[in-house]
PDB file of C-alpha atoms in Angstrom:
ATOM      1  CA  MET L  28      15.438  -0.884 -50.512  1.00 49.00           C
ATOM      2  CA  ILE L  29      14.046   0.900 -47.458  1.00 48.00           C
ATOM      3  CA  TRP L  30      14.722   4.322 -48.903  1.00 48.00           C
ATOM      4  CA  SER L  31      13.241   3.388 -52.305  1.00 50.00           C
ATOM      5  CA  LYS L  32      10.013   2.388 -50.570  1.00 53.00           C
ATOM      6  CA  ALA L  33      10.123   5.587 -48.553  1.00 53.00           C
ATOM      7  CA  PHE L  34      10.560   7.649 -51.741  1.00 48.00           C
ATOM      8  CA  LEU L  35       7.556   5.985 -53.377  1.00 46.00           C
ATOM      9  CA  ALA L  36       5.469   6.555 -50.248  1.00 52.00           C
ATOM     10  CA  VAL L  37       6.372  10.244 -50.200  1.00 51.00           C
ATOM     11  CA  PHE L  38       5.665  10.531 -53.940  1.00 46.00           C
ATOM     12  CA  TRP L  39       2.132   9.125 -53.648  1.00 47.00           C
ATOM     13  CA  PHE L  40       1.597  11.167 -50.509  1.00 53.00           C
ATOM     14  CA  LEU L  41       2.420  14.401 -52.312  1.00 53.00           C
ATOM     15  CA  LEU L  42       0.127  13.492 -55.207  1.00 47.00           C
ATOM     16  CA  GLY L  43      -2.794  13.238 -52.820  1.00 53.00           C
ATOM     17  CA  TRP L  44      -1.842  16.205 -50.662  1.00 51.00           C
ATOM     18  CA  THR L  45      -3.315  18.926 -52.838  1.00 50.00           C
ATOM     19  CA  SER L  46      -6.730  17.265 -52.874  1.00 49.00           C
ATOM     20  CA  VAL L  47      -7.028  17.024 -49.087  1.00 48.00           C
ATOM     21  CA  SER L  48      -5.087  20.064 -47.918  1.00 52.00           C
ATOM     22  CA  GLN L  49      -8.244  22.076 -47.581  1.00 54.00           C
ATOM     23  CA  SER L  50     -10.036  19.460 -45.461  1.00 69.00           C
ATOM     24  CA  ARG L  51      -7.401  18.994 -42.727  1.00 82.00           C
ATOM     25  CA  PRO L  52      -4.659  21.256 -41.364  1.00 92.00           C
ATOM     26  CA  LEU L  53      -2.329  18.255 -40.953  1.00 93.00           C
ATOM     27  CA  ILE L  54      -1.724  14.972 -42.770  1.00 92.00           C
ATOM     28  CA  ALA L  55       1.175  12.524 -42.339  1.00 93.00           C
ATOM     29  CA  ASP L  56       2.285   8.952 -42.965  1.00 92.00           C
ATOM     30  CA  LEU L  57       5.054   6.407 -42.289  1.00 93.00           C
ATOM     31  CA  SER L  58       7.438   4.817 -44.783  1.00 90.00           C
ATOM     32  CA  GLN L  59       6.402   1.374 -43.449  1.00 90.00           C
ATOM     33  CA  THR L  60       4.137  -0.066 -40.777  1.00 90.00           C
ATOM     34  CA  GLN L  61       6.264  -2.941 -39.493  1.00 92.00           C
ATOM     35  CA  ILE L  62       9.765  -3.421 -38.143  1.00 93.00           C
ATOM     36  CA  SER L  63      11.016  -7.000 -38.493  1.00 92.00           C
ATOM     37  CA  ILE L  64      13.591  -8.276 -36.016  1.00 90.00           C
ATOM     38  CA  THR L  65      15.889 -11.044 -37.246  1.00 87.00           C
ATOM     39  CA  THR L  66      18.981 -12.639 -35.723  1.00 84.00           C
ATOM     40  CA  SER L  67      21.138 -10.009 -37.465  1.00 86.00           C
ATOM     41  CA  PHE L  68      18.986  -7.036 -36.404  1.00 90.00           C
ATOM     42  CA  LYS L  69      21.169  -4.090 -35.308  1.00 91.00           C
ATOM     43  CA  GLY L  70      18.540  -1.371 -35.167  1.00 92.00           C
ATOM     44  CA  THR L  71      16.684   0.511 -37.879  1.00 93.00           C
ATOM     45  CA  HIS L  72      14.701   3.634 -38.638  1.00 92.00           C
ATOM     46  CA  LEU L  73      11.407   4.708 -40.154  1.00 94.00           C
ATOM     47  CA  LEU L  74      10.720   7.860 -42.115  1.00 94.00           C
ATOM     48  CA  LEU L  75       7.749   9.946 -41.027  1.00 95.00           C
ATOM     49  CA  PHE L  76       6.626  12.635 -43.470  1.00 93.00           C
ATOM     50  CA  GLY L  77       3.699  14.970 -43.838  1.00 93.00           C
ATOM     51  CA  ALA L  78       2.396  18.426 -44.621  1.00 93.00           C
ATOM     52  CA  VAL L  79       0.460  21.245 -43.003  1.00 93.00           C
ATOM     53  CA  SER L  80      -1.957  23.671 -44.609  1.00 90.00           C
ATOM     54  CA  GLU L  81      -0.475  26.640 -42.698  1.00 92.00           C
ATOM     55  CA  PRO L  82       2.797  27.195 -40.818  1.00 94.00           C
ATOM     56  CA  GLY L  83       3.058  25.742 -37.309  1.00 96.00           C
ATOM     57  CA  ASP L  84       5.195  23.732 -34.893  1.00 97.00           C
ATOM     58  CA  ILE L  85       5.377  19.936 -35.042  1.00 97.00           C
ATOM     59  CA  ILE L  86       5.849  17.428 -32.210  1.00 98.00           C
ATOM     60  CA  VAL L  87       6.202  13.711 -32.995  1.00 98.00           C
ATOM     61  CA  VAL L  88       5.700  11.192 -30.179  1.00 97.00           C
ATOM     62  CA  VAL L  89       6.466   7.475 -30.578  1.00 97.00           C
ATOM     63  CA  ARG L  90       5.370   5.172 -27.769  1.00 96.00           C
ATOM     64  CA  GLY L  91       5.889   1.426 -27.519  1.00 96.00           C
ATOM     65  CA  PRO L  92       4.197  -1.229 -25.385  1.00 95.00           C
ATOM     66  CA  ASP L  93       4.402  -1.050 -21.596  1.00 91.00           C
ATOM     67  CA  VAL L  94       7.187  -3.286 -20.270  1.00 88.00           C
ATOM     68  CA  PRO L  95       7.348  -4.216 -16.540  1.00 87.00           C
ATOM     69  CA  THR L  96      10.652  -2.872 -15.225  1.00 86.00           C
ATOM     70  CA  VAL L  97      12.316  -3.204 -11.815  1.00 86.00           C
ATOM     71  CA  VAL L  98      14.558  -0.359 -10.670  1.00 86.00           C
ATOM     72  CA  ARG L  99      16.833  -1.184  -7.740  1.00 82.00           C
ATOM     73  CA  LYS L 100      18.886   1.105  -5.558  1.00 78.00           C
ATOM     74  CA  LYS L 101      22.494   0.131  -4.923  1.00 74.00           C
ATOM     75  CA  LYS L 102      23.692   0.004  -1.316  1.00 73.00           C
ATOM     76  CA  ARG L 103      27.076  -0.631   0.259  1.00 69.00           C
ATOM     77  CA  VAL L 104      27.382  -3.709   2.457  1.00 71.00           C
ATOM     78  CA  GLY L 105      30.770  -4.542   3.965  1.00 68.00           C
ATOM     79  CA  GLY L 106      32.598  -2.510   1.360  1.00 67.00           C
ATOM     80  CA  VAL L 107      30.733  -4.172  -1.530  1.00 69.00           C
ATOM     81  CA  TRP L 108      27.963  -2.609  -3.633  1.00 68.00           C
ATOM     82  CA  VAL L 109      24.884  -4.843  -3.859  1.00 69.00           C
ATOM     83  CA  ASN L 110      21.317  -4.441  -5.100  1.00 71.00           C
ATOM     84  CA  GLY L 111      19.088  -2.889  -2.484  1.00 71.00           C
ATOM     85  CA  PRO L 112      15.355  -2.181  -2.342  1.00 75.00           C
ATOM     86  CA  GLY L 113      13.600  -2.131  -5.692  1.00 79.00           C
ATOM     87  CA  VAL L 114      10.469  -0.613  -7.214  1.00 84.00           C
ATOM     88  CA  ASN L 115       8.465  -2.397  -9.902  1.00 85.00           C
ATOM     89  CA  PHE L 116       7.063  -0.209 -12.684  1.00 86.00           C
ATOM     90  CA  GLU L 117       4.230  -2.059 -14.429  1.00 83.00           C
ATOM     91  CA  ASN L 118       3.029   0.662 -16.771  1.00 82.00           C
ATOM     92  CA  ALA L 119       6.246   2.302 -17.994  1.00 87.00           C
ATOM     93  CA  PRO L 120       6.496   2.468 -21.794  1.00 93.00           C
ATOM     94  CA  GLY L 121       9.203   0.182 -23.156  1.00 94.00           C
ATOM     95  CA  PHE L 122       9.998   2.762 -25.826  1.00 97.00           C
ATOM     96  CA  TYR L 123       9.334   6.498 -25.830  1.00 97.00           C
ATOM     97  CA  ARG L 124      10.794   9.142 -28.124  1.00 96.00           C
ATOM     98  CA  ILE L 125       9.934  12.726 -28.948  1.00 97.00           C
ATOM     99  CA  SER L 126      11.092  14.700 -31.978  1.00 97.00           C
ATOM    100  CA  SER L 127      10.075  18.317 -32.439  1.00 97.00           C
ATOM    101  CA  SER L 128      10.659  21.254 -34.742  1.00 97.00           C
ATOM    102  CA  LYS L 129      11.574  23.457 -31.750  1.00 96.00           C
ATOM    103  CA  PRO L 130      12.358  22.926 -28.065  1.00 96.00           C
ATOM    104  CA  LEU L 131       9.148  21.866 -26.311  1.00 96.00           C
ATOM    105  CA  PRO L 132       8.970  24.925 -23.987  1.00 95.00           C
ATOM    106  CA  LYS L 133       8.924  27.155 -27.088  1.00 96.00           C
ATOM    107  CA  ILE L 134       6.000  25.254 -28.601  1.00 97.00           C
ATOM    108  CA  ALA L 135       3.498  25.017 -25.731  1.00 97.00           C
ATOM    109  CA  LYS L 136       3.122  25.429 -21.983  1.00 96.00           C
ATOM    110  CA  PRO L 137       4.003  22.438 -19.761  1.00 95.00           C
ATOM    111  CA  GLU L 138       0.400  21.881 -18.668  1.00 95.00           C
ATOM    112  CA  ILE L 139      -0.776  21.716 -22.293  1.00 96.00           C
ATOM    113  CA  LEU L 140       1.941  19.184 -23.137  1.00 96.00           C
ATOM    114  CA  ILE L 141       1.006  17.002 -20.150  1.00 94.00           C
ATOM    115  CA  GLU L 142      -2.681  17.231 -21.041  1.00 94.00           C
ATOM    116  CA  ASN L 143      -1.869  15.822 -24.492  1.00 94.00           C
ATOM    117  CA  SER L 144       0.437  13.062 -23.147  1.00 93.00           C
ATOM    118  CA  ILE L 145       3.617  14.697 -24.406  1.00 96.00           C
ATOM    119  CA  GLY L 146       6.810  14.317 -22.381  1.00 94.00           C
ATOM    120  CA  TYR L 147       8.034  12.274 -19.438  1.00 93.00           C
ATOM    121  CA  ARG L 148       5.921  14.254 -16.984  1.00 90.00           C
ATOM    122  CA  SER L 149       2.790  12.878 -18.638  1.00 90.00           C
ATOM    123  CA  PHE L 150       3.632   9.269 -17.679  1.00 87.00           C
ATOM    124  CA  GLU L 151       0.975   7.801 -15.414  1.00 79.00           C
ATOM    125  CA  MET L 152       3.306   5.985 -13.022  1.00 74.00           C
ATOM    126  CA  LEU L 153       2.354   4.848  -9.526  1.00 65.00           C
ATOM    127  CA  HIS L 154       5.857   5.578  -8.245  1.00 67.00           C
ATOM    128  CA  GLN L 155       7.480   8.994  -8.349  1.00 69.00           C
ATOM    129  CA  GLY L 156      10.667  10.493  -6.961  1.00 82.00           C
ATOM    130  CA  GLU L 157      14.183   9.142  -7.406  1.00 85.00           C
ATOM    131  CA  TYR L 158      13.118   5.714  -8.711  1.00 86.00           C
ATOM    132  CA  ARG L 159      11.109   7.301 -11.500  1.00 88.00           C
ATOM    133  CA  THR L 160      14.049   9.559 -12.359  1.00 89.00           C
ATOM    134  CA  ALA L 161      16.379   6.560 -12.362  1.00 89.00           C
ATOM    135  CA  LEU L 162      14.064   4.607 -14.683  1.00 91.00           C
ATOM    136  CA  ILE L 163      14.035   7.423 -17.239  1.00 93.00           C
ATOM    137  CA  ARG L 164      17.819   7.834 -17.013  1.00 93.00           C
ATOM    138  CA  LEU L 165      18.416   4.094 -17.557  1.00 92.00           C
ATOM    139  CA  LYS L 166      16.041   4.035 -20.541  1.00 94.00           C
ATOM    140  CA  GLU L 167      17.819   7.035 -22.067  1.00 95.00           C
ATOM    141  CA  LEU L 168      21.221   5.374 -21.634  1.00 94.00           C
ATOM    142  CA  SER L 169      19.941   2.283 -23.465  1.00 93.00           C
ATOM    143  CA  GLY L 170      18.568   4.402 -26.328  1.00 94.00           C
ATOM    144  CA  LEU L 171      14.925   3.512 -25.608  1.00 96.00           C
ATOM    145  CA  TYR L 172      13.918   7.002 -24.405  1.00 97.00           C
ATOM    146  CA  ALA L 173      14.946  10.247 -26.074  1.00 95.00           C
ATOM    147  CA  THR L 174      13.832  13.824 -26.672  1.00 95.00           C
ATOM    148  CA  LYS L 175      15.243  15.397 -29.827  1.00 94.00           C
ATOM    149  CA  SER L 176      14.680  19.092 -30.422  1.00 94.00           C
ATOM    150  CA  GLY L 177      15.076  19.890 -34.109  1.00 94.00           C
ATOM    151  CA  GLY L 178      14.412  16.278 -35.081  1.00 95.00           C
ATOM    152  CA  VAL L 179      11.503  17.420 -37.257  1.00 97.00           C
ATOM    153  CA  LYS L 180      12.620  19.236 -40.391  1.00 96.00           C
ATOM    154  CA  ILE L 181      10.113  21.631 -41.983  1.00 95.00           C
ATOM    155  CA  THR L 182      10.497  22.782 -45.609  1.00 93.00           C
ATOM    156  CA  ASP L 183       8.774  25.869 -47.040  1.00 92.00           C
ATOM    157  CA  ASN L 184       6.550  26.029 -43.929  1.00 91.00           C
ATOM    158  CA  GLN L 185       4.500  23.138 -45.315  1.00 91.00           C
ATOM    159  CA  LEU L 186       6.316  19.833 -45.779  1.00 92.00           C
ATOM    160  CA  PHE L 187       7.966  18.116 -42.815  1.00 95.00           C
ATOM    161  CA  ARG L 188       9.857  14.916 -42.122  1.00 94.00           C
ATOM    162  CA  ALA L 189      11.448  13.115 -39.186  1.00 96.00           C
ATOM    163  CA  GLU L 190      13.680  10.061 -39.001  1.00 95.00           C
ATOM    164  CA  LEU L 191      12.533   7.722 -36.217  1.00 95.00           C
ATOM    165  CA  ASN L 192      15.422   5.613 -34.917  1.00 94.00           C
ATOM    166  CA  PHE L 193      15.054   2.276 -33.142  1.00 95.00           C
ATOM    167  CA  PRO L 194      17.960   0.527 -31.349  1.00 94.00           C
ATOM    168  CA  SER L 195      18.648  -3.214 -31.477  1.00 93.00           C
ATOM    169  CA  SER L 196      17.083  -3.601 -28.012  1.00 93.00           C
ATOM    170  CA  VAL L 197      13.702  -2.208 -29.103  1.00 94.00           C
ATOM    171  CA  PRO L 198      10.887  -4.268 -27.484  1.00 93.00           C
ATOM    172  CA  THR L 199       8.387  -6.110 -29.661  1.00 94.00           C
ATOM    173  CA  GLY L 200       4.683  -5.306 -29.768  1.00 94.00           C
ATOM    174  CA  PRO L 201       2.294  -2.589 -30.969  1.00 96.00           C
ATOM    175  CA  TYR L 202       3.530   0.991 -31.297  1.00 97.00           C
ATOM    176  CA  ARG L 203       1.761   4.285 -31.856  1.00 96.00           C
ATOM    177  CA  VAL L 204       3.123   7.429 -33.478  1.00 97.00           C
ATOM    178  CA  GLU L 205       1.336  10.736 -32.904  1.00 97.00           C
ATOM    179  CA  VAL L 206       2.037  13.933 -34.810  1.00 97.00           C
ATOM    180  CA  HIS L 207       0.831  17.119 -33.123  1.00 97.00           C
ATOM    181  CA  LEU L 208       0.460  20.450 -34.895  1.00 97.00           C
ATOM    182  CA  PHE L 209       0.674  23.532 -32.664  1.00 98.00           C
ATOM    183  CA  ARG L 210       0.184  27.171 -33.547  1.00 96.00           C
ATOM    184  CA  GLN L 211       0.988  29.880 -31.016  1.00 95.00           C
ATOM    185  CA  GLY L 212       0.918  27.347 -28.188  1.00 96.00           C
ATOM    186  CA  VAL L 213      -2.475  25.897 -29.143  1.00 96.00           C
ATOM    187  CA  LEU L 214      -2.984  22.326 -30.372  1.00 97.00           C
ATOM    188  CA  VAL L 215      -4.565  22.531 -33.830  1.00 96.00           C
ATOM    189  CA  ASP L 216      -4.626  18.920 -35.040  1.00 96.00           C
ATOM    190  CA  THR L 217      -3.231  15.448 -34.286  1.00 96.00           C
ATOM    191  CA  TYR L 218      -2.416  12.573 -36.611  1.00 95.00           C
ATOM    192  CA  SER L 219      -2.107   9.071 -35.168  1.00 95.00           C
ATOM    193  CA  LYS L 220      -1.000   5.772 -36.661  1.00 94.00           C
ATOM    194  CA  GLN L 221      -0.051   2.337 -35.339  1.00 95.00           C
ATOM    195  CA  PHE L 222       2.772   0.086 -36.425  1.00 95.00           C
ATOM    196  CA  ARG L 223       4.304  -3.103 -35.052  1.00 95.00           C
ATOM    197  CA  VAL L 224       7.706  -4.412 -34.080  1.00 94.00           C
ATOM    198  CA  ARG L 225       7.869  -8.209 -34.365  1.00 91.00           C
ATOM    199  CA  LYS L 226      10.370 -11.038 -34.496  1.00 87.00           C
ATOM    200  CA  VAL L 227      10.610 -13.013 -37.743  1.00 80.00           C
ATOM    201  CA  GLY L 228      12.457 -16.100 -38.951  1.00 55.00           C
ATOM    202  CA  LEU L 229      14.680 -17.998 -36.489  1.00 51.00           C
ATOM    203  CA  GLU L 230      14.375 -15.231 -33.920  1.00 50.00           C
ATOM    204  CA  GLU L 231      10.592 -15.646 -33.859  1.00 49.00           C
ATOM    205  CA  ALA L 232      10.812 -19.458 -33.711  1.00 47.00           C
ATOM    206  CA  VAL L 233      13.140 -19.376 -30.688  1.00 49.00           C
ATOM    207  CA  PHE L 234      10.970 -16.745 -29.002  1.00 51.00           C
ATOM    208  CA  ARG L 235       7.786 -18.771 -29.456  1.00 54.00           C
ATOM    209  CA  PHE L 236       9.437 -22.010 -28.343  1.00 43.00           C
ATOM    210  CA  ALA L 237      10.788 -20.351 -25.186  1.00 49.00           C
ATOM    211  CA  HIS L 238       7.302 -19.134 -24.257  1.00 51.00           C
ATOM    212  CA  THR L 239       5.271 -22.206 -25.179  1.00 62.00           C
ATOM    213  CA  HIS L 240       7.787 -24.795 -23.875  1.00 49.00           C
ATOM    214  CA  SER L 241       9.543 -22.850 -21.134  1.00 61.00           C
ATOM    215  CA  ALA L 242      10.580 -25.942 -19.117  1.00 61.00           C
ATOM    216  CA  ILE L 243      12.173 -27.696 -22.116  1.00 61.00           C
ATOM    217  CA  TYR L 244      13.805 -24.436 -23.225  1.00 48.00           C
ATOM    218  CA  GLY L 245      15.296 -23.968 -19.745  1.00 59.00           C
ATOM    219  CA  ILE L 246      16.721 -27.515 -19.692  1.00 64.00           C
ATOM    220  CA  MET L 247      18.198 -27.061 -23.181  1.00 60.00           C
ATOM    221  CA  ALA L 248      19.771 -23.767 -22.155  1.00 59.00           C
ATOM    222  CA  ILE L 249      21.414 -25.421 -19.131  1.00 68.00           C
ATOM    223  CA  ILE L 250      22.720 -28.315 -21.260  1.00 67.00           C
ATOM    224  CA  LEU L 251      24.157 -25.922 -23.852  1.00 62.00           C
ATOM    225  CA  ALA L 252      25.806 -23.866 -21.085  1.00 64.00           C
ATOM    226  CA  VAL L 253      27.401 -27.005 -19.602  1.00 63.00           C
ATOM    227  CA  ILE L 254      28.650 -28.128 -23.031  1.00 68.00           C
ATOM    228  CA  ALA L 255      30.054 -24.665 -23.750  1.00 61.00           C
ATOM    229  CA  GLY L 256      31.796 -24.604 -20.366  1.00 61.00           C
ATOM    230  CA  TRP L 257      33.264 -28.070 -20.901  1.00 61.00           C
ATOM    231  CA  ALA L 258      34.483 -27.146 -24.405  1.00 59.00           C
ATOM    232  CA  ALA L 259      36.116 -23.946 -23.137  1.00 59.00           C
ATOM    233  CA  GLY L 260      37.822 -25.849 -20.320  1.00 60.00           C
ATOM    234  CA  ALA L 261      39.122 -28.477 -22.725  1.00 59.00           C
ATOM    235  CA  CYS L 262      40.581 -25.810 -24.987  1.00 59.00           C
ATOM    236  CA  PHE L 263      42.404 -24.141 -22.081  1.00 57.00           C
ATOM    237  CA  ARG L 264      43.821 -27.485 -20.891  1.00 58.00           C
ATOM    238  CA  ARG L 265      45.265 -28.128 -24.360  1.00 58.00           C
ATOM    239  CA  THR L 266      47.019 -24.786 -24.416  1.00 55.00           C
TER     240      THR L 266
END
């Protein structure tokens, strides 16, 4: 179903491409503008596709909403590793992925990439150093941050596509995808579009209830935990 919708989107896109190719050096679109998270959600992907009027290099940047994150440093106390001092990152993106037609250093200079908010070095974080490095490493391990060279496939020096993957832990909220066209290290054009990741069905109902009735939700969670513990204990006693 997803790929049939994507095919139709590409078909209509190509029909309109010839009429606008002379007005802009770059046009692009997404196969859909919403990702719905249900109780059975295990991750998904969107198809980004587009075309350029003349050959060039493509960089696709997907950024999700900022999610407050605490990074703590482990320390050894009495032979046991415990959480030590922590740093709170308020403005770190909850999701950040880059796909490109070539390795970034072969497309543009580092200062040009930073100027156009491309890459980890462009993050406007209050904290730097080892905590910042640790945050990026943890996000990469969870599949929320990634840089994929060769993730953008270009055909006949005109048409391009990229598969944008989202793990099951993807945060909800507004997202923005930006497609940058570079030629000989110079930014020629940028396409930008927003989409949303949201909970639907039972997942959304539980999420809303937990936020609007947090006290009741907390009590119910404790009761369910006690019941589950009692049931597990009873089963073990029988065996």
